[in-house]
Short mmCIF file of C-alpha atoms and ligand atoms in Angstrom, two decimals:
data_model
loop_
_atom_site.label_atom_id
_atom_site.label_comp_id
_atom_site.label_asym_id
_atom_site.label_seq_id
_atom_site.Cartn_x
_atom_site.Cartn_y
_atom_site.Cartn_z
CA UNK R 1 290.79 -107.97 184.50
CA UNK R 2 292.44 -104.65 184.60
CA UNK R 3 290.86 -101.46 186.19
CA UNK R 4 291.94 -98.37 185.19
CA UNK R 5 290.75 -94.43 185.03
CA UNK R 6 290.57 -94.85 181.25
CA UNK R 7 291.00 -96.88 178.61
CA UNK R 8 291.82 -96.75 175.01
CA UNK R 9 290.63 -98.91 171.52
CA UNK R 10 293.85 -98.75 169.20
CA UNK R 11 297.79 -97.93 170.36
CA UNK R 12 298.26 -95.84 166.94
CA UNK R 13 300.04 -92.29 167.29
CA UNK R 14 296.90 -90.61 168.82
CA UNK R 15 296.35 -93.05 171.42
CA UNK R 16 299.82 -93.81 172.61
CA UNK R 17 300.19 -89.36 172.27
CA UNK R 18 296.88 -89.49 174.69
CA UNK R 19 298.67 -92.27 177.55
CA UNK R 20 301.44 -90.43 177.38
CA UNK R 21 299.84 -87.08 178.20
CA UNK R 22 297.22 -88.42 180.72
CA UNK R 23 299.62 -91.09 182.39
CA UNK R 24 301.77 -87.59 183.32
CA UNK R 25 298.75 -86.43 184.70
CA UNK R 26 298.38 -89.66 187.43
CA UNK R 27 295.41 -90.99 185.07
CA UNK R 28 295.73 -94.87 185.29
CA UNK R 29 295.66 -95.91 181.38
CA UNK R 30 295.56 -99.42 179.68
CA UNK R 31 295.84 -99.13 175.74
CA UNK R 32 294.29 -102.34 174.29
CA UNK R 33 295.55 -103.03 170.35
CA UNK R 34 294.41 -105.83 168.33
CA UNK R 35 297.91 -105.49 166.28
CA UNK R 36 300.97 -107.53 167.97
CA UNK R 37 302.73 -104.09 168.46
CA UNK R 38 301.94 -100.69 168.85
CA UNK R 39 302.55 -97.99 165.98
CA UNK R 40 298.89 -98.50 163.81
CA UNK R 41 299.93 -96.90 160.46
CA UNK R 42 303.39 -95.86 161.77
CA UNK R 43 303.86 -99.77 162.03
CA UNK R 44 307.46 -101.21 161.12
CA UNK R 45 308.07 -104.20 159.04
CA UNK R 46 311.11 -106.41 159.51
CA UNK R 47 312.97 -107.72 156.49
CA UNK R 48 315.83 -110.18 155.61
CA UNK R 49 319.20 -109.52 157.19
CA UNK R 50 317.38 -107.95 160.41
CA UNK R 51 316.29 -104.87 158.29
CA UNK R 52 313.19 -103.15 158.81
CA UNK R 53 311.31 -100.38 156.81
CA UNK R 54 308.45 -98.04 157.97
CA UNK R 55 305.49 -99.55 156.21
CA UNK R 56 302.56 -97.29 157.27
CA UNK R 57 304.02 -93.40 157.55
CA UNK R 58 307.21 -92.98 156.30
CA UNK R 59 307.56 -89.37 158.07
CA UNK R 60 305.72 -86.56 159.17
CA UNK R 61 305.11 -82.30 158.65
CA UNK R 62 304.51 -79.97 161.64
CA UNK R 63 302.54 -77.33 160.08
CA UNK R 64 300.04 -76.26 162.94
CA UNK R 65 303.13 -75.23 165.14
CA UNK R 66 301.32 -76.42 168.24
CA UNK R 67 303.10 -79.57 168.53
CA UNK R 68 307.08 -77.57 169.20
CA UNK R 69 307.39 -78.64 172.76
CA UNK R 70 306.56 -81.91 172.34
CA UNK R 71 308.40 -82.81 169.30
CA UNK R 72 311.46 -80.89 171.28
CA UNK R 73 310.84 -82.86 173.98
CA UNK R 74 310.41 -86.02 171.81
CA UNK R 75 314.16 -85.13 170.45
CA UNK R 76 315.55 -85.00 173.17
CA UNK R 77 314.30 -88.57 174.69
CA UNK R 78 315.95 -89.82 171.47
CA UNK R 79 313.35 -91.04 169.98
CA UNK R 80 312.39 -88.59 167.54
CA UNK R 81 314.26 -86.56 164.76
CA UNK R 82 314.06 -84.08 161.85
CA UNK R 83 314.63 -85.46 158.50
CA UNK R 84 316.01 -83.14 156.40
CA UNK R 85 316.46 -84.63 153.09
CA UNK R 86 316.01 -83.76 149.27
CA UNK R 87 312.56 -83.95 147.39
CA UNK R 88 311.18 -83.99 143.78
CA UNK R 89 307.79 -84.38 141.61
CA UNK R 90 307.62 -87.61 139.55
CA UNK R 91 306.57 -85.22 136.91
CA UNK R 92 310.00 -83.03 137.45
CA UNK R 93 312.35 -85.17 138.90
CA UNK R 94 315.57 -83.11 137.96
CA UNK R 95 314.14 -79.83 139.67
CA UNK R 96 315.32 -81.03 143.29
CA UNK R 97 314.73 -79.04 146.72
CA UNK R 98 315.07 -79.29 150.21
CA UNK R 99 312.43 -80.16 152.73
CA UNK R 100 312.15 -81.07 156.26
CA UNK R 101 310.06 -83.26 157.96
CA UNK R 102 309.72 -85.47 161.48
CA UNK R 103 310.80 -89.33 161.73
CA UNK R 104 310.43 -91.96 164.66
CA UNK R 105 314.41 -93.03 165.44
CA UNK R 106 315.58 -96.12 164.30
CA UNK R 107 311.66 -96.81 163.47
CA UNK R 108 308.77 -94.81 163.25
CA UNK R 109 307.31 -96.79 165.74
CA UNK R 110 310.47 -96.79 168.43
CA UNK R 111 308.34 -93.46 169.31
CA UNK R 112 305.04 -94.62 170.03
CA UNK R 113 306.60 -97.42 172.11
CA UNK R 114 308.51 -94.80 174.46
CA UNK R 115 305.27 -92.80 174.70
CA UNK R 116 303.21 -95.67 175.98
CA UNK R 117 305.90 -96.71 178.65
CA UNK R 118 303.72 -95.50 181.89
CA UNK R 119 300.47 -97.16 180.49
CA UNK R 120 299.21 -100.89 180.63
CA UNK R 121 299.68 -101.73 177.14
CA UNK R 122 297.77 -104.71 176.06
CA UNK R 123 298.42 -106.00 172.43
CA UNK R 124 296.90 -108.64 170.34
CA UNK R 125 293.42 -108.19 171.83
CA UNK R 126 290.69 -106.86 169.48
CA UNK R 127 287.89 -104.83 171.08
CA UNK R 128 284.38 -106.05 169.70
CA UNK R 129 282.03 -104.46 172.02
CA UNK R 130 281.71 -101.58 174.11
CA UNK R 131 279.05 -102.53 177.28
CA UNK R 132 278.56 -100.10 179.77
CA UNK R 133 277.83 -101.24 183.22
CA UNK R 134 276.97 -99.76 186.62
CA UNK R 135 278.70 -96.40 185.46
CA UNK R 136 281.53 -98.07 184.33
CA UNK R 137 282.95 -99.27 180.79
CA UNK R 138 284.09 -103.06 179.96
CA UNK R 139 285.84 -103.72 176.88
CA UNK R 140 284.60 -107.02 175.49
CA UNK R 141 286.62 -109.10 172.87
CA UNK R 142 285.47 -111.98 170.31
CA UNK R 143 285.10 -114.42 173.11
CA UNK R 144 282.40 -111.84 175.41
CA UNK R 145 285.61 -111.40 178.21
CA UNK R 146 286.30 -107.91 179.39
CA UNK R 147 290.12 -107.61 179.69
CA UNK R 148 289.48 -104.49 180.58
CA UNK R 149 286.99 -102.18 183.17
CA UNK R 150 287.21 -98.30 182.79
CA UNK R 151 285.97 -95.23 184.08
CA UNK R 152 286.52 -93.48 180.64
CA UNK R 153 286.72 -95.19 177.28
CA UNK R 154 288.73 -93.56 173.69
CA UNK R 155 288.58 -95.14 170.83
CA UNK R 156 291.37 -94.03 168.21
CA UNK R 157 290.29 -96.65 165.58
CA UNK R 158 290.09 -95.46 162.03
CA UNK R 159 286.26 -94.47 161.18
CA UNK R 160 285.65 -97.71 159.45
CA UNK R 161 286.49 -99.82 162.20
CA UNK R 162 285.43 -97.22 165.30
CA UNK R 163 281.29 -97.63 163.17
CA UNK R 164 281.06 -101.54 164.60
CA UNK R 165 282.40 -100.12 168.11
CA UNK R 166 279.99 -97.38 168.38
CA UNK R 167 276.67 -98.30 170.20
CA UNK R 168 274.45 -95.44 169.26
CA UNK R 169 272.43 -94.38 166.26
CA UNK R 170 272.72 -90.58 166.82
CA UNK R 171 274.31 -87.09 165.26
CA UNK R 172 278.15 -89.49 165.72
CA UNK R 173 277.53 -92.13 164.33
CA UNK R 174 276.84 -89.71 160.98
CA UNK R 175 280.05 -88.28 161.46
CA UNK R 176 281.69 -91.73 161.74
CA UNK R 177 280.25 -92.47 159.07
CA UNK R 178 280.84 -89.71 156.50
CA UNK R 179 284.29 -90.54 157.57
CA UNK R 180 284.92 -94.09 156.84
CA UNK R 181 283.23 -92.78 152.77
CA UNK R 182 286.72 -90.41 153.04
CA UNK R 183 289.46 -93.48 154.03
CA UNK R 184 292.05 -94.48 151.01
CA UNK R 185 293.70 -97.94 150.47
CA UNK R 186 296.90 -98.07 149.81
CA UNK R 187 299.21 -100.82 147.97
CA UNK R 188 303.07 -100.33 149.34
CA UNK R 189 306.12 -102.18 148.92
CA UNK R 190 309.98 -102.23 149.70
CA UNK R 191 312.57 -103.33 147.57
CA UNK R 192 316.46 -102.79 147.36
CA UNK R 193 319.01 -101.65 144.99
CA UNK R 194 321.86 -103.12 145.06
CA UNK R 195 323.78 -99.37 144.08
CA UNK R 196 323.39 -95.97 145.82
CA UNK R 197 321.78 -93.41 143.60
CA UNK R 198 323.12 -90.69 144.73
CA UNK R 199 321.44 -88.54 141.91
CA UNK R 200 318.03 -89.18 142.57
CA UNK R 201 316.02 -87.13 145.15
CA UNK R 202 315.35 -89.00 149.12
CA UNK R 203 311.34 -88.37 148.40
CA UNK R 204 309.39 -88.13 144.86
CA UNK R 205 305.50 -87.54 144.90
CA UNK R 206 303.27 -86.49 142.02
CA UNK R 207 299.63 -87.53 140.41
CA UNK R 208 300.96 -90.52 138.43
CA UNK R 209 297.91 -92.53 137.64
CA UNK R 210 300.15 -95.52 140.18
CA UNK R 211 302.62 -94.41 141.98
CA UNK R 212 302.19 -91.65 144.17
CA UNK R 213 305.98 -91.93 146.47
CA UNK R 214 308.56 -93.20 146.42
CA UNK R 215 311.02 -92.79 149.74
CA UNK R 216 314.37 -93.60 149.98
CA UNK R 217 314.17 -95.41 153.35
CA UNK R 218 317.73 -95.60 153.83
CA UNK R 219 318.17 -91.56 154.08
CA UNK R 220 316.06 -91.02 157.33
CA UNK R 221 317.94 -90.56 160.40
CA UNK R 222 319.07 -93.84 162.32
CA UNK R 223 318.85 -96.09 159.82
CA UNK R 224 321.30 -98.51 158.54
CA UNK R 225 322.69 -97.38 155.13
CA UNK R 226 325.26 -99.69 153.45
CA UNK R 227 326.08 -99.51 149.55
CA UNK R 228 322.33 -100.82 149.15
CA UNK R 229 319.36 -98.35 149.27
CA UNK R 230 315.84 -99.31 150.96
CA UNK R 231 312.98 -97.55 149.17
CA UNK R 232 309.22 -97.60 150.03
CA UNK R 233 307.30 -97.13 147.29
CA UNK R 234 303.02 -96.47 147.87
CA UNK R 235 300.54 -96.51 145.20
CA UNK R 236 298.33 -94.04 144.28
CA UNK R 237 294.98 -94.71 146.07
CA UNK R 238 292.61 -94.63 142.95
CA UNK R 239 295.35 -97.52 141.59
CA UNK R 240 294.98 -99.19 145.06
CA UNK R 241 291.32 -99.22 145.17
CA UNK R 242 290.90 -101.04 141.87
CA UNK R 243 293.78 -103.68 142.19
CA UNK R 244 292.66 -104.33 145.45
CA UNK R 245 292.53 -108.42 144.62
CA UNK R 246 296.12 -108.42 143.37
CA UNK R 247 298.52 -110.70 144.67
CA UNK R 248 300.95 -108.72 146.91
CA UNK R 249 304.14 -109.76 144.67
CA UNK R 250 302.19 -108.56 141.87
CA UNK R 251 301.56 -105.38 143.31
CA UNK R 252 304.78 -104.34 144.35
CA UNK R 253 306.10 -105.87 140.71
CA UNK R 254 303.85 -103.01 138.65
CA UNK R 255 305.05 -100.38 141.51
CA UNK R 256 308.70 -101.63 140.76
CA UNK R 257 308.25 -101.44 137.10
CA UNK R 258 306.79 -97.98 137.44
CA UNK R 259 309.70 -96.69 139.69
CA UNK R 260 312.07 -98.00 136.79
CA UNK R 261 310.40 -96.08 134.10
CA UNK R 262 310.12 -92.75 135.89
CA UNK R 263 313.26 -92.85 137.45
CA UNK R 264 315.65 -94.99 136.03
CA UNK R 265 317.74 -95.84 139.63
CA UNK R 266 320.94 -98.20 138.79
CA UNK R 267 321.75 -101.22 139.92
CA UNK R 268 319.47 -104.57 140.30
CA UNK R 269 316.21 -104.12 142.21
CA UNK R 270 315.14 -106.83 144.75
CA UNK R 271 311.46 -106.78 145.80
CA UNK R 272 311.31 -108.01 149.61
CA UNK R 273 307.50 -106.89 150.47
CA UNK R 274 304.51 -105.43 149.56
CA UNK R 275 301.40 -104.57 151.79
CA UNK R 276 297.65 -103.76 150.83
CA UNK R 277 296.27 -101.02 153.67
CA UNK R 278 292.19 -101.27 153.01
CA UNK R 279 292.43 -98.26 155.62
CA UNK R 280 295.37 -96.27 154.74
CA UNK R 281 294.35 -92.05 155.01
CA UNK R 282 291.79 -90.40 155.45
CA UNK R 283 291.12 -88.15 152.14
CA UNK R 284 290.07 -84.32 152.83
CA UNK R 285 289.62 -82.11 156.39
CA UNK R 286 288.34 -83.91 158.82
CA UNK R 287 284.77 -84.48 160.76
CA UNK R 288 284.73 -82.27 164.21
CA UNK R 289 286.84 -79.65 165.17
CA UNK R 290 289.21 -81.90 166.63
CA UNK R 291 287.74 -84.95 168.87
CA UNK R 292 284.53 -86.19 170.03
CA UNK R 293 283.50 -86.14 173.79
CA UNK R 294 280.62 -87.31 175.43
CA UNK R 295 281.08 -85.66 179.40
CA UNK R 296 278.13 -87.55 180.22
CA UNK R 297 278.73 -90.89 179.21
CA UNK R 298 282.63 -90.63 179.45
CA UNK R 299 283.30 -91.83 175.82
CA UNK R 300 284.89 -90.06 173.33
CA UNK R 301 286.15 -90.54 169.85
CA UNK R 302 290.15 -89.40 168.45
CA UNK R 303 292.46 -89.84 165.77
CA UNK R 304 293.43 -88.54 162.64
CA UNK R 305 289.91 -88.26 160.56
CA UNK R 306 288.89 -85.47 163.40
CA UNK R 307 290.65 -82.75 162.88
CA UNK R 308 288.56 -80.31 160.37
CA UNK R 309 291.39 -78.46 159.12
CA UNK R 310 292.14 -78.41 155.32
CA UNK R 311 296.30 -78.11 156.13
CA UNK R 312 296.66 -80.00 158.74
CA UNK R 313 296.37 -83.96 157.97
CA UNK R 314 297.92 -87.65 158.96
CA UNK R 315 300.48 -88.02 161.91
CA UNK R 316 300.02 -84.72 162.79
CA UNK R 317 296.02 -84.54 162.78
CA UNK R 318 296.20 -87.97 164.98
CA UNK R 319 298.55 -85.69 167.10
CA UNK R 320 296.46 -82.73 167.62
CA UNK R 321 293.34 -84.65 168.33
CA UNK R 322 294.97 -86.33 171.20
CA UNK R 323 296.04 -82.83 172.11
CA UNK R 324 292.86 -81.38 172.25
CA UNK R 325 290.71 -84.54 173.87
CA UNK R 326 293.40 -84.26 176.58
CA UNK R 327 292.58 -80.27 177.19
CA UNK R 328 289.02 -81.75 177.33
CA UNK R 329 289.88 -84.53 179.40
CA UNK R 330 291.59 -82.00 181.78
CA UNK R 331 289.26 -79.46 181.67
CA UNK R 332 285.83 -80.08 180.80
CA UNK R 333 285.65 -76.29 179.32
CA UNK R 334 287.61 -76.74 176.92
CA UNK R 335 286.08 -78.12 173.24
CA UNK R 336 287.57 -78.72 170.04
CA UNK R 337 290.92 -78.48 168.70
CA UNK R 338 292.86 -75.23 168.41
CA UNK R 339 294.16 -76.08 165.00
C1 FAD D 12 301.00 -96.20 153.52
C2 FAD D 12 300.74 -95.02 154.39
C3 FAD D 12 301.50 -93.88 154.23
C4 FAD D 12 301.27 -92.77 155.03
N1 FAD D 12 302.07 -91.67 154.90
C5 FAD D 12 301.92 -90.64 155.73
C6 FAD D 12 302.82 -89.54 155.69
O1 FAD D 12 303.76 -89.51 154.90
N2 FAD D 12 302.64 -88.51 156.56
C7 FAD D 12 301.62 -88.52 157.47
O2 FAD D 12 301.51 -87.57 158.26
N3 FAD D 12 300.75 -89.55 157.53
C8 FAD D 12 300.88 -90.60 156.68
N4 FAD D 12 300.02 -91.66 156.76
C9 FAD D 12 298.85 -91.56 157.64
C10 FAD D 12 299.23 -91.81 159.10
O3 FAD D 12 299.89 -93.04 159.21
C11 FAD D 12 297.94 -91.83 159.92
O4 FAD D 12 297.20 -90.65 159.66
C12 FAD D 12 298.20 -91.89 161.42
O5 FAD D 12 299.19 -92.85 161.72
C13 FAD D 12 296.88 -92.22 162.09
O6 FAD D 12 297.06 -92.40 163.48
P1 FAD D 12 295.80 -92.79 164.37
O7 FAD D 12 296.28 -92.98 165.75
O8 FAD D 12 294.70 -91.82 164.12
O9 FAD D 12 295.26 -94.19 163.77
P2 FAD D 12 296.00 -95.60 163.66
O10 FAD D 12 297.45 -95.44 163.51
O11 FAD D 12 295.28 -96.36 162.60
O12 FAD D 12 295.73 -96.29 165.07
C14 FAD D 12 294.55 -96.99 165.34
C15 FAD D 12 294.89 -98.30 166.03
O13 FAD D 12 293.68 -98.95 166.41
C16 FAD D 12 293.86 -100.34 166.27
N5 FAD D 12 292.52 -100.95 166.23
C17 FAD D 12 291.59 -100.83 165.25
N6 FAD D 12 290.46 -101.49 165.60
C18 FAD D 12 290.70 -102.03 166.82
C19 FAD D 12 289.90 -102.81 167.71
N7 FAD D 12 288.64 -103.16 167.41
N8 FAD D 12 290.45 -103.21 168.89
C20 FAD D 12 291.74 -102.86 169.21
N9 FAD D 12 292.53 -102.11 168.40
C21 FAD D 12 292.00 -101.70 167.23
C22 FAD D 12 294.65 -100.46 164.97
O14 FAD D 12 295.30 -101.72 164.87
C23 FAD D 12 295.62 -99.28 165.12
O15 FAD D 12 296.83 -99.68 165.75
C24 FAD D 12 300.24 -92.80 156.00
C25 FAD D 12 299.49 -93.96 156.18
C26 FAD D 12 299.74 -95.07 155.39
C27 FAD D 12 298.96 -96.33 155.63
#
């Protein structure tokens, strides 16, 4: 068994955001993942020909601007980088512009892996049960074994899956709740052209009834682009939620088809993987102000469906609510999220 000062459910962006900042601090931290690697929805897929595409979040905006030191630092170490690339509506393709926005370097994940480095990561290993014993906190998997004993205990899980975890029927477990009524699905897939389109935009989004984006993979910094393109293309979450029973082939095939007729890319398109995420975003502002603490009982709840403001969502949200559970962590006067 591992002891630590405090350990965390789930090695997505806010948890591995919250080892780094508390390992800094001297806080001993074991992460504990049920996935084989850490990322969550910034998770990496590999593909033929030792390719690999970002399947969850394909990049992310900074528009709080309390996150510039880190993501300066983050540049720095490498592992982060600004993507600035071209963007369109599906509805107005030809009317290009330029945007900016934040990518893990070579993966999205490569990032989450350097910010776990000082903590005990332990992968593989899905948390069950929360049991708290002579003021401490074990961490019990399928079997009843406690991998792990803590003084403190996070979980980062989406809502859905943080409701089993949660022991008590009380005002958060309402919140939890409410929250895992507000998570998407989400069909994606990847496929390849064998030409370079050097007309179309690097991102399209829009309100077709299926696809919602399509990303040219290949144009985000550190990635491998040859005379193929990679694009990720994700369905729109109302499609998603009622073809939730289709084969995977056949959902990426109708997201294929639908790329071809609003965009018309040349060259041969390969299909090399599609993925269904039953818990893909969380839809509208978020629950609390930020995080959930419990001084008391040394439990506390982060990640990106608590963060109550209406601009600020995804990667980021996940980001600030580590942020401000770490000011709490720190210093117990401190509530909520500055957002
Ligand atoms: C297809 C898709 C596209 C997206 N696009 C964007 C985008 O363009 N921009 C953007 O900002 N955001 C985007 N997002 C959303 C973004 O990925 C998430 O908001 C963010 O990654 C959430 O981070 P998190 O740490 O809160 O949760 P997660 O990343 O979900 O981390 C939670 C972790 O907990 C683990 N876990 C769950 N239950 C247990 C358990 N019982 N025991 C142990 N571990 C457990 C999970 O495996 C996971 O690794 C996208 C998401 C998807 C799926």
């Amino acid at each position: 068994m591992i002891y630590c000062d405090l350990a965390i459910v789930g090695a997505g962006t806010a948890g591995c955001f919250l080892a780094e900042q508390l390992s800094q601090q001297g806080y001993r931290v074991a992460l504990v993942e049920k996935s084989r690697g850490v990322g969550g929805r910034c998770s990496r897929r590999g593909l033929p020909d030792e390719q690999s595409v970002d399947l969850g979040a394909f990049s992310f905006r900074h528009n709080s601007g309390l996150l510039t030191p880190d993501l300066q630092r983050w540049q720095q170490q490498g592992v982060l980088r600004p993507w600035h690339h071209s963007a369109a509506t599906l509805e107005s393709p030809e009317a290009l512009r330029r945007d900016t926005q934040w990518c893990g370097v070579p993966s999205m994940n490569s990032w989450h892996r350097k910010l776990c480095t000082q903590a005990r990561v332990i992968t593989g290993v899905k948390v069950e049960k929360l049991a708290r014993r002579e003021g401490h906190w074990l961490l019990l998997d399928a079997e009843g074994c406690a991998p792990v004993q803590a003084s403190s205990v996070v979980v980062t899980t989406p809502a859905r899956q943080a409701l089993s975890l949660y022991p008590w029927d009380n005002e958060w477990l309402a919140l939890i709740r409410m929250a895992s009524e507000r998570t998407l699905s989400q069909w994606v897939c990847a496929l390849l052209t064998d030409r370079t389109n050097p007309q179309l935009a690097d991102r399209y989004s829009g309100s077709d009834p299926l696809l919602a984006e399509a990303i040219r993979d290949s144009s985000k910094p550190g990635r491998d682009s040859k005379d193929s393109e990679l694009w990720m293309l994700h369905g729109q979450s109302g499609w998603s939620a009622s073809h939730l029973q289709l084969q995977p082939e056949e959902a990426g095939q109708q997201l294929l088809e639908r790329f071809q007729q609003l965009l018309s890319p040349r060259g041969n398109l390969q299909l090399l993987s599609s993925h269904r995420w039953l818990l893909a975003r969380h839809r509208g502002p978020g629950v609390a102000a930020g995080h959930l603490f419990n001084h008391q009982l040394q439990l506390a709840l982060c990640g990106d469906w608590l963060v109550d403001d209406p601009h600020i969502d995804g990667v980021e949200a996940a980001l600030l609510s580590a942020q401000s559970l770490t000011r709490s962590i720190l210093n117990p006067s401190h509530s909520g999220c500055a957002a």
